[in-house]
Amino acid sequence: MMQESGPETKSNGSAIPNGAGSGNHLLECGSLREGRANGETPSGEIGAADLAHIQQQQALQVARQLLLQQQQVSGLKSPKRNDKQPALQQQLQEFYKKQQEQLQLQLLQQQHAGKQPKEPQQQQVAATQQLAFQQQLLQMQQLQQQHLLSLQRQGLLTIQPGQPGLPLQPIAQGMIPAELQQLWKEVTSSHPAEETPSNNHSSLDLSSTCVTTSSAPSKTSLIMNPHASTNGQLAPVHTPKRESLSHEDHPHSHPLYGHGVCKWPGCEAVCEDFQSFLKHLNNEHALDDRSTAQCRVQMQVVQQLELQLAKDKERLQAMMTHLHVKSTEPKATPQPLNLVSSVTLSKTASEASPQSLPHTPTTPTTPITPVTQGPSVITTTSMHNVGPIRRRYSDKYNVPISSADIAQNQEFYKNAEVRPPFTYASLIRQAILESPEKQLTLNEIYNWFTRMFAYFRRNAATWKNAVRHNLSLHKCFVRVENVKGAVWTVDEVEFQKRRPQKISGNPSLIKNIQSSHAYCTPLNAALQASMAENSIPLYTTASMGNPTLGNLASAMREELNGAMEHTNSNESDSSPGRSPMQAMHPVHVKEEPLDPDENEGPLSLVTTANHSPDFDHDRDYEDEPVNEDME
DNA sequence: CCACCCGTAAACAAGG
DNA sequence: TCCTTGTTTACGGGTG
């Protein structure tokens, strides 16, 4: 068997236990979560489920009181104090439903009737009572939430977003995960007038839809929020902490106030200054039915959005899970090291892909950009399935992938042991083109592979052989005797020659091929330019950590494009100018410091940053594959 | 069915 | 002698 250059350790023995250990760790995480979801409370931590439970119970207490009060009015039969909580809760919910419906009816009547004074005293009384109820409820909620908050602060509570065990009721939605909070923030800021977190009106209604919302019932908002006192009304129940804080920090940046205009839905009253705005707010948008209804609507909007987000997230997760499963035969290959990254990843991973599959924290490359945690997360789950590696599922399959996807995938492949859907030839070519001198030694090519693809940190013997095989086999790879020895270069023309045979169609992409011909070496730049045009945003996030990603992305894109036959050239893409990505090139990567042949390296910068720690792992990995293959 | 591409495995040789 | 590098052949699967 061949050995790679570099300190490779065939220490299977150590690798296995390590892998097992990490796997266990992950599993533990999983079970832990499950445990929490089931209401178990491990080690002094209280999960969201428990929290929900507590909230429910507390809410029930409130409910009892309210029900008692209500009974006095409506003559309901008083429930026994020992009644089962679910029943009670149900009652409460129904009660509120009715209340809300009633309220809505009234509101509608009022609205439809315009200014017609047509409310019998009775209605007014009822409305007042409802308001009183709601206020009481809110107060109680505030109390309980304050309590919860204090618990949280004491570390007794940990609220985790998206607990599976939670009932999918509005209640559960109160556990606003960070994303939702963000969404909330966006919603409240973008939608003019949404219900103000720091503003009381909204809170009224929240009770109906979200009885116990708010993951971070902010006591602070109550205390510090100037508006609360100004209005002299109830403080927000549904105020994400972050939100309230941000507003409090900037008292004059009220979500309902912007550009001198009141942003209450449908208002747009002009307020010269903040003070007048506050006045206006209190006068025009005081706690009345209308405001309440508007808040309700807003709540529903937000809820919708939250639901939508949740659904989309679920979908994403399913997609990732699906892909992962497909590409990964559950081969419990214990994976080694890199526990560091695995820890960080495992956390997110457990959220993103609650699979029981052995999470092999194999990401030696470690997440450079936690930003794109998404992909890298699942990915981490490795695919040791070396068995049936299907090649070229790329060509056609990937066609629709956008450059943004590519950029993401790139990060994905970097951290995930998923076989990249690109041919060896393409990858080799890209590796070479990425190099400053457009030439690499065999060993440098190897290094590029391992650096850019987690997958190639294993099965070294296999893929290295394939690389050599490809280098020799394809005419497009030209071996050049160098001072140092032999280096490999790419004959673009030759490379492109063989491609048209592959797939037909999609003329829209041909440009790339053509440009390749035209610019040969600069091809990269051209591609990257187009890439940059299309996907800089994502791209940057992905490439922040490692600029090389851009090149890889372009490679992938090339591959994809090449897979499609093009017929038309000269396009904007071919602009030979250097894309931003390319501009970074010099800084890029050169093979890791370990590389003996390495010398042309202006680079090695990134690598050190991202990989130097892992790279040793990379090395280690490289051989494990061999061993694992035998497993 | 065929031709082609691709990946994998392996034998072999040359050189350090 | 061992390892790396490079070449070559063979085989099987996928695809058009």
XYZ file of C-alpha atoms (C1' of nucleotides) in Angstrom:
663
model
C 0.000 0.000 0.000
C 1.127 3.421 -0.601
C 1.813 5.753 2.075
C 1.278 9.336 1.807
C 3.863 11.797 2.439
C 3.496 13.204 5.783
C 2.952 11.863 9.191
C 0.186 9.530 8.640
C -0.953 7.372 11.343
C -2.508 4.145 10.667
C -3.448 3.972 14.216
C -6.657 2.299 13.713
C -6.827 1.394 17.260
C -6.975 4.880 18.429
C -9.218 6.023 15.718
C -11.904 3.625 16.469
C -12.259 4.359 20.086
C -12.179 7.968 19.352
C -14.827 7.698 16.843
C -16.897 5.638 19.081
C -16.445 8.097 21.789
C -17.534 10.974 19.753
C -20.359 9.020 18.411
C -21.498 8.292 21.839
C -21.220 11.812 22.711
C -23.474 12.762 19.957
C -25.843 10.111 20.761
C -25.884 11.305 24.233
C -26.789 14.672 23.031
C -29.568 13.229 21.074
C -30.928 11.245 23.881
C -30.530 14.134 26.122
C -32.673 16.184 23.968
C -35.179 13.503 23.715
C -35.124 13.068 27.366
C -35.878 16.645 27.849
C -38.544 16.558 25.356
C -40.105 13.832 27.299
C -40.062 15.855 30.339
C -37.104 14.359 31.989
C -34.822 16.771 33.536
C -31.272 15.860 33.348
C -28.783 17.415 35.609
C -30.589 20.360 36.921
C -31.473 21.640 33.569
C -34.985 22.321 32.718
C -35.913 21.882 29.167
C -38.335 23.851 27.214
C -40.852 21.147 27.604
C -40.633 21.497 31.285
C -40.828 25.138 30.984
C -43.898 24.827 28.936
C -45.269 22.572 31.517
C -44.557 24.999 34.239
C -46.059 27.728 32.262
C -49.076 25.690 31.615
C -49.501 24.924 35.211
C -49.080 28.450 36.186
C -51.410 29.488 33.489
C -53.849 27.023 34.862
C -53.728 28.628 38.177
C -54.454 31.883 36.592
C -57.117 30.211 34.646
C -58.793 28.923 37.728
C -59.049 32.338 39.097
C -60.291 33.677 35.895
C -62.754 30.955 35.530
C -64.012 31.588 38.948
C -64.492 35.155 38.111
C -66.060 34.309 34.886
C -68.413 31.958 36.527
C -69.716 34.690 38.625
C -70.580 36.520 35.524
C -71.638 33.846 33.169
C -72.835 31.360 35.629
C -70.626 28.571 34.541
C -70.368 25.594 36.680
C -67.363 25.881 38.781
C -64.809 23.316 38.046
C -63.386 21.421 40.841
C -60.039 22.464 41.900
C -58.908 18.989 41.408
C -60.024 18.869 37.898
C -57.572 17.537 35.534
C -55.393 20.142 34.127
C -55.950 19.347 30.516
C -59.628 19.757 30.917
C -59.151 22.953 32.697
C -56.831 24.228 30.169
C -59.126 23.284 27.443
C -61.842 25.119 29.156
C -59.703 28.080 29.505
C -58.782 28.066 25.910
C -62.312 27.715 24.834
C -63.244 30.435 27.101
C -60.725 32.715 25.614
C -61.701 31.721 22.210
C -65.179 32.735 22.948
C -64.037 35.894 24.483
C -62.045 36.710 21.491
C -64.778 35.889 19.140
C -67.054 38.050 21.060
C -64.580 40.789 21.018
C -64.098 40.400 17.365
C -67.759 40.501 16.739
C -68.023 43.651 18.645
C -65.209 45.106 16.816
C -66.652 44.186 13.525
C -69.911 45.653 14.501
C -68.247 48.794 15.495
C -66.277 48.983 12.373
C -69.118 48.219 10.116
C -71.433 50.430 11.888
C -68.990 53.183 11.634
C -69.710 55.791 14.167
C -73.141 54.587 14.774
C -73.543 54.553 18.461
C -75.148 51.274 18.759
C -73.603 49.503 21.573
C -75.914 48.633 24.270
C -74.679 49.052 27.679
C -74.485 45.389 28.012
C -71.883 45.124 25.412
C -69.870 47.769 26.930
C -69.991 46.063 30.192
C -68.988 42.808 28.654
C -66.154 44.409 26.861
C -64.965 46.032 29.954
C -65.076 42.800 31.743
C -63.138 41.131 29.064
C -60.562 43.761 29.153
C -60.327 43.440 32.833
C -59.906 39.743 32.472
C -57.288 40.057 29.971
C -55.449 42.539 31.983
C -55.544 40.297 34.932
C -54.386 37.426 32.909
C -51.608 39.433 31.539
C -50.548 40.504 34.901
C -50.483 36.991 36.052
C -48.551 36.027 33.033
C -46.116 38.708 33.676
C -45.640 37.503 37.129
C -45.100 33.996 36.101
C -42.869 35.019 33.348
C -40.862 37.112 35.607
C -40.550 34.150 37.769
C -39.463 32.054 34.896
C -37.063 34.666 33.860
C -35.501 34.725 37.223
C -35.267 31.003 37.110
C -33.594 31.317 33.829
C -31.160 33.756 35.139
C -30.337 31.434 37.907
C -29.534 28.878 35.377
C -32.347 26.706 36.437
C -34.061 27.013 33.207
C -32.884 26.654 29.765
C -35.194 27.447 27.058
C -34.521 25.613 23.964
C -36.132 26.485 20.781
C -38.146 24.116 18.812
C -38.595 21.394 21.274
C -40.185 18.528 19.565
C -42.026 17.496 22.571
C -43.947 20.646 22.830
C -47.465 20.789 21.774
C -47.846 22.554 18.555
C -50.099 25.067 19.969
C -49.637 28.673 20.027
C -48.157 28.107 23.357
C -45.325 26.248 21.938
C -44.665 28.998 19.596
C -43.946 31.156 22.426
C -40.638 29.468 22.584
C -39.227 31.611 20.020
C -35.996 30.344 18.762
C -33.358 32.747 17.859
C -34.364 32.688 14.273
C -37.872 33.400 15.123
C -36.816 36.186 17.285
C -34.936 37.540 14.423
C -37.881 37.080 12.240
C -39.972 38.760 14.757
C -37.611 41.593 14.794
C -37.641 41.856 11.090
C -41.311 41.615 10.943
C -41.840 44.225 13.485
C -39.444 46.547 11.884
C -40.326 45.974 8.299
C -44.010 45.783 8.641
C -44.962 49.150 9.614
C -46.871 49.052 12.633
C -46.698 45.726 13.762
C -47.454 45.134 17.195
C -44.867 46.605 19.297
C -43.016 44.431 21.518
C -42.403 47.255 23.787
C -45.814 48.458 23.442
C -48.606 47.342 25.471
C -51.514 47.283 23.194
C -50.443 44.256 21.494
C -50.074 42.270 24.539
C -53.709 42.188 25.063
C -54.399 40.050 22.218
C -51.530 37.863 22.514
C -53.217 36.227 25.320
C -55.760 34.872 23.026
C -53.512 33.360 20.542
C -50.436 32.868 22.532
C -51.360 32.438 26.039
C -47.924 31.832 27.239
C -45.745 33.163 24.638
C -42.501 34.912 24.846
C -39.497 32.945 25.513
C -37.957 35.747 27.338
C -40.587 37.528 29.159
C -38.708 40.544 29.873
C -39.063 41.967 33.174
C -36.647 44.517 32.053
C -38.911 45.698 29.387
C -41.451 46.303 31.976
C -39.210 48.219 34.161
C -37.174 50.036 31.697
C -39.532 50.610 28.942
C -40.510 54.180 29.074
C -43.549 53.572 27.001
C -44.944 51.180 29.419
C -45.160 53.741 32.027
C -46.209 56.328 29.602
C -49.142 54.369 28.573
C -49.808 53.304 31.994
C -50.991 50.081 30.631
C -49.900 46.620 30.529
C -46.460 45.756 29.644
C -45.694 43.493 26.802
C -45.999 39.893 27.286
C -44.693 38.963 24.016
C -41.499 40.773 24.117
C -38.461 38.959 23.121
C -35.768 40.101 25.372
C -33.454 41.125 22.678
C -36.100 43.216 21.178
C -37.050 45.036 24.211
C -33.525 45.711 25.103
C -32.718 47.110 21.795
C -35.554 49.478 21.979
C -34.798 50.430 25.413
C -31.322 51.197 24.545
C -32.610 53.584 22.022
C -35.681 55.035 23.509
C -36.299 57.116 20.495
C -36.207 54.297 18.083
C -39.621 52.983 18.530
C -40.677 50.298 16.137
C -43.873 52.141 15.668
C -42.184 55.321 14.971
C -40.095 56.093 12.003
C -39.343 58.987 9.750
C -41.584 61.152 11.773
C -44.521 58.961 11.110
C -46.514 56.695 13.265
C -46.214 53.253 11.886
C -49.183 51.807 13.499
C -50.974 49.856 10.869
C -53.077 52.136 8.829
C -52.162 55.194 10.756
C -49.219 57.017 9.340
C -49.906 60.027 11.376
C -47.146 62.561 11.288
C -45.405 63.187 14.538
C -42.730 65.777 14.554
C -40.887 64.359 17.458
C -40.835 61.354 19.585
C -42.757 62.968 22.358
C -45.610 63.837 20.137
C -45.473 60.393 18.778
C -45.853 58.988 22.221
C -48.730 61.248 22.810
C -50.280 60.205 19.605
C -49.689 56.619 20.427
C -51.409 56.924 23.707
C -54.261 58.877 22.360
C -54.941 57.238 19.083
C -53.793 53.773 19.762
C -54.790 53.298 23.281
C -56.076 50.092 24.553
C -59.305 49.726 22.760
C -60.969 47.178 20.645
C -59.559 48.471 17.502
C -56.030 48.390 18.676
C -56.622 45.030 20.112
C -57.930 43.716 16.882
C -55.077 45.162 14.984
C -52.706 43.557 17.322
C -54.470 40.341 16.879
C -54.117 40.572 13.200
C -50.514 41.363 13.558
C -50.083 38.482 15.843
C -51.524 36.220 13.291
C -49.280 37.593 10.674
C -46.340 36.904 12.841
C -47.606 33.523 13.713
C -48.080 32.735 10.122
C -44.593 33.755 9.420
C -43.327 31.740 12.263
C -45.230 28.770 11.110
C -43.962 29.255 7.671
C -40.468 29.496 8.915
C -40.891 26.424 10.984
C -42.229 24.561 8.033
C -39.462 25.682 5.821
C -36.923 24.750 8.366
C -38.477 21.402 8.703
C -38.422 20.992 5.012
C -34.830 21.962 4.852
C -34.030 19.535 7.532
C -35.865 16.803 5.791
C -34.037 17.563 2.616
C -30.748 17.458 4.295
C -31.595 14.391 6.167
C -32.758 12.792 3.034
C -29.661 13.646 1.155
C -27.533 12.566 3.946
C -29.191 9.272 4.279
C -28.984 8.683 0.636
C -25.375 9.389 0.413
C -24.537 7.664 3.572
C -24.952 4.104 4.131
C -25.218 3.756 7.789
C -21.911 2.265 8.257
C -20.963 2.742 11.781
C -17.457 3.518 11.033
C -16.078 5.017 14.065
C -14.468 8.185 13.274
C -11.616 9.716 14.921
C -10.620 12.885 16.262
C -11.395 16.316 15.757
C -13.565 16.384 18.675
C -13.183 20.036 18.921
C -15.082 20.824 15.871
C -17.343 17.976 16.458
C -18.452 19.443 19.656
C -19.404 22.671 18.143
C -20.962 20.988 15.275
C -22.654 18.355 17.185
C -24.692 20.885 18.925
C -26.079 22.348 15.833
C -26.092 19.040 14.220
C -28.322 17.624 16.769
C -30.713 20.354 16.060
C -30.520 20.199 12.387
C -30.388 16.564 11.823
C -31.678 14.560 14.633
C -30.510 11.437 13.152
C -29.404 8.578 15.082
C -26.798 7.882 12.569
C -23.387 7.934 13.907
C -22.383 11.441 13.734
C -18.892 11.263 12.794
C -17.297 14.441 13.631
C -14.969 14.155 10.897
C -14.674 17.650 9.932
C -11.096 18.144 10.317
C -11.313 21.196 8.326
C -13.512 22.395 10.978
C -16.097 24.885 10.344
C -14.447 27.951 9.255
C -17.637 29.646 8.839
C -20.122 28.801 11.385
C -22.307 30.909 9.295
C -23.114 28.196 6.930
C -23.764 25.840 9.613
C -26.664 24.564 7.764
C -25.030 22.380 5.274
C -21.999 21.560 7.178
C -24.108 20.354 9.910
C -25.701 17.446 8.379
C -22.782 16.767 6.460
C -20.729 16.170 9.355
C -22.518 13.050 9.607
C -20.116 11.616 7.322
C -20.597 9.053 4.794
C -18.270 6.306 5.148
C -20.002 4.430 2.664
C -17.243 3.764 0.393
C -18.967 0.953 -1.181
C -21.109 1.989 -4.004
C -19.888 5.340 -4.801
C -21.843 6.561 -7.626
C -19.980 8.763 -9.832
C -21.168 11.493 -11.899
C -24.446 11.902 -10.398
C -23.472 15.379 -10.963
C -23.659 15.922 -14.591
C -27.284 15.990 -15.027
C -28.406 15.955 -11.577
C -26.715 19.088 -10.608
C -27.734 21.149 -13.449
C -30.202 23.218 -11.633
C -27.838 24.022 -8.910
C -27.140 27.638 -8.736
C -23.825 29.137 -8.112
C -24.991 30.069 -4.721
C -25.684 26.456 -4.108
C -22.313 25.634 -5.292
C -20.711 28.017 -2.989
C -22.633 26.483 -0.220
C -21.908 23.014 -1.333
C -18.360 23.815 -1.346
C -18.390 24.557 2.274
C -20.491 21.552 2.620
C -18.016 19.237 1.022
C -15.284 20.747 2.911
C -16.762 19.667 6.133
C -18.834 16.761 5.165
C -17.637 13.439 4.157
C -19.807 13.389 1.196
C -18.471 12.476 -2.070
C -18.309 15.469 -4.299
C -20.260 15.002 -7.443
C -17.410 15.978 -9.628
C -15.112 13.848 -11.575
C -11.564 13.396 -10.608
C -10.504 15.058 -13.764
C -12.480 18.138 -12.960
C -11.185 18.319 -9.491
C -7.652 17.799 -10.509
C -7.981 20.430 -13.085
C -9.424 22.815 -10.634
C -6.705 22.144 -8.197
C -4.150 22.932 -10.777
C -5.878 26.005 -12.048
C -6.203 27.285 -8.607
C -2.550 27.245 -8.062
C -0.787 30.493 -8.755
C 1.328 29.007 -11.436
C -1.284 26.714 -12.749
C 0.784 23.778 -11.988
C 0.990 21.402 -9.136
C 2.941 18.449 -8.103
C 1.129 15.298 -7.463
C 1.482 15.724 -3.797
C 0.075 19.197 -3.971
C -2.880 17.891 -5.783
C -3.377 15.384 -3.095
C -3.255 18.072 -0.538
C -5.759 20.131 -2.364
C -8.127 17.247 -2.382
C -7.868 16.630 1.259
C -8.122 20.230 2.046
C -11.148 20.915 -0.007
C -13.071 17.774 0.550
C -13.628 16.014 3.729
C -14.403 12.985 1.731
C -10.888 12.751 0.512
C -9.520 12.630 3.903
C -10.350 9.056 3.844
C -9.775 6.331 1.399
C -6.518 7.834 0.466
C -5.208 4.844 -1.342
C -8.246 4.683 -3.455
C -8.645 8.174 -4.571
C -5.006 8.874 -4.853
C -4.711 6.041 -7.164
C -7.585 7.465 -9.065
C -5.914 10.798 -9.230
C -2.785 9.353 -10.624
C -4.768 7.278 -12.945
C -6.595 10.297 -14.205
C -3.486 12.320 -14.572
C -1.953 9.721 -16.691
C -5.005 8.793 -18.559
C -6.309 12.113 -19.668
C -4.495 13.987 -22.264
C -5.623 17.182 -20.726
C -3.166 16.727 -17.955
C 0.296 17.443 -19.011
C 3.258 16.500 -17.029
C 6.002 19.024 -17.051
C 9.441 18.474 -15.805
C 10.309 21.125 -13.417
C 13.339 22.080 -11.501
C 11.933 20.524 -8.459
C 10.667 17.606 -10.299
C 7.548 17.046 -12.213
C 4.487 19.169 -12.070
C 1.164 18.760 -13.687
C -0.572 21.322 -15.787
C -3.833 21.446 -17.585
C -4.423 21.606 -21.233
C -7.707 23.355 -21.288
C -8.432 22.568 -24.847
C -7.941 18.945 -24.287
C -9.937 19.106 -21.179
C -12.851 20.640 -22.907
C -12.629 18.346 -25.805
C -13.890 15.414 -23.995
C -16.726 17.193 -22.392
C -19.146 17.805 -25.166
C -19.757 14.153 -25.319
C -21.249 14.111 -21.976
C -24.452 15.850 -21.964
C -26.403 17.748 -24.397
C -28.415 20.752 -23.894
C -28.580 23.880 -21.963
C -26.979 26.281 -24.292
C -27.319 28.935 -21.770
C -24.322 27.698 -20.003
C -22.078 27.069 -22.835
C -20.500 30.332 -22.428
C -18.391 29.023 -19.718
C -16.892 26.392 -21.774
C -16.194 28.762 -24.475
C -14.683 31.161 -22.166
C -12.559 28.408 -20.926
C -11.184 27.929 -24.312
C -10.638 31.524 -24.806
C -8.950 32.295 -21.627
C -7.520 29.089 -20.580
C -5.812 30.018 -17.452
C -7.790 33.093 -16.751
C -10.721 30.931 -17.083
C -10.897 30.741 -13.453
C -11.190 34.418 -13.162
C -13.919 34.537 -15.682
C -15.883 31.935 -13.945
C -15.374 33.476 -10.688
C -16.426 36.764 -11.975
C -19.666 35.283 -12.995
C -19.880 33.570 -9.731
C -19.282 36.694 -7.918
C -21.981 38.347 -9.836
C -24.428 35.761 -8.951
C -23.692 34.769 -5.514
C -21.457 37.028 -3.709
C -23.520 37.261 -0.652
C -23.619 33.649 0.115
C -20.339 33.251 -1.294
C -18.662 35.637 0.897
C -20.015 34.079 3.933
C -18.818 30.802 2.792
C -15.517 31.970 1.688
C -14.654 34.294 4.403
C -12.771 31.647 6.078
C -11.200 30.293 3.045
C -10.997 32.212 -0.122
C -10.145 29.171 -2.023
C -13.669 28.225 -1.802
C -14.354 30.610 -4.527
C -12.136 28.777 -6.816
C -13.521 25.520 -5.888
C -16.902 26.853 -6.461
C -15.905 27.923 -9.844
C -14.538 24.531 -10.433
C -17.750 23.013 -9.494
C -19.543 25.369 -11.591
C -17.293 24.568 -14.390
C -17.981 21.017 -13.907
C -21.616 21.613 -13.972
C -21.453 23.830 -16.882
C -19.204 21.555 -18.664
C -21.584 18.825 -18.043
C -23.974 20.645 -20.088
C -23.113 21.242 -23.550
C -22.846 24.737 -24.553
C -23.025 26.163 -27.837
C -22.783 29.690 -27.406
C -19.975 31.571 -26.133
C -19.016 35.079 -25.544
C -21.019 36.074 -22.673
C -20.635 38.310 -19.856
C -19.139 35.537 -17.937
C -16.068 35.541 -19.879
C -14.929 38.791 -18.580
C -11.338 38.117 -17.912
C -11.231 40.552 -15.160
C -10.534 39.217 -11.806
C -13.433 38.698 -9.646
C -13.283 39.668 -6.081
C -12.768 36.098 -5.366
C -9.864 35.864 -7.539
C -8.464 38.934 -6.078
C -8.191 37.067 -2.917
C -6.417 34.372 -4.617
C -2.936 35.310 -3.762
C -3.797 35.111 -0.213
C -5.217 31.825 -0.728
C -4.157 28.795 0.123
C -1.311 27.037 -0.779
C -0.892 23.742 0.392
C -0.388 23.342 3.952
C 2.898 24.091 5.498
C 3.540 20.471 5.789
C 3.894 20.145 2.180
C 7.470 19.575 1.401
C 7.199 20.639 -2.138
C 5.559 23.739 -1.187
C 7.431 26.768 -2.018
C 5.612 28.807 -4.452
C 3.369 29.740 -1.844
C 2.424 33.210 -1.419
C -0.194 31.506 0.415
C -0.557 29.015 3.057
C -2.223 31.682 4.879
C -5.697 30.543 5.002
C -4.688 27.104 5.424
C -2.955 27.834 8.552
C -5.864 29.689 9.830
C -8.362 27.091 9.072
C -6.559 23.990 8.770
C -3.340 24.046 10.410
C -4.861 22.591 13.446
C -6.846 20.146 11.547
C -4.457 19.446 8.964
C -2.688 17.089 11.094
C -5.927 15.408 11.319
C -6.217 15.514 7.667
C -3.100 13.675 7.491
C -4.243 11.261 9.963
C -7.327 10.752 8.124
C -5.743 10.115 4.934
C -4.756 6.778 5.907
C -7.547 5.718 7.968
C -9.486 5.332 4.928
C -7.352 2.552 3.946
C -8.038 0.859 7.120
C -11.603 1.656 7.026
C -11.948 0.373 3.623
C -11.039 -2.903 5.008
C -13.575 -2.748 7.645
C -27.011 -3.210 -27.443
C -23.277 -0.296 -27.923
C -20.049 3.296 -27.110
C -18.366 6.180 -23.956
C -17.246 8.014 -19.465
C -15.947 7.258 -15.001
C -14.237 5.045 -10.787
C -11.721 1.414 -8.848
C -8.252 -2.035 -8.464
C -4.042 -3.645 -9.482
C 0.345 -4.721 -11.726
C 4.442 -2.799 -12.970
C 8.438 0.292 -13.479
C 11.479 4.053 -12.326
C 13.514 6.978 -9.109
C 14.661 8.841 -4.518
C 13.942 -1.954 1.034
C 10.369 1.125 1.116
C 7.893 4.778 -0.700
C 6.378 7.906 -4.233
C 5.312 8.767 -8.749
C 3.682 7.463 -13.045
C 1.785 4.259 -16.625
C -1.110 0.894 -18.050
C -4.676 -2.623 -18.132
C -8.897 -4.572 -16.717
C -13.413 -4.476 -15.009
C -17.943 -2.896 -13.781
C -21.563 0.593 -13.479
C -24.000 4.462 -15.422
C -25.739 6.961 -19.264
C -27.145 8.513 -23.826
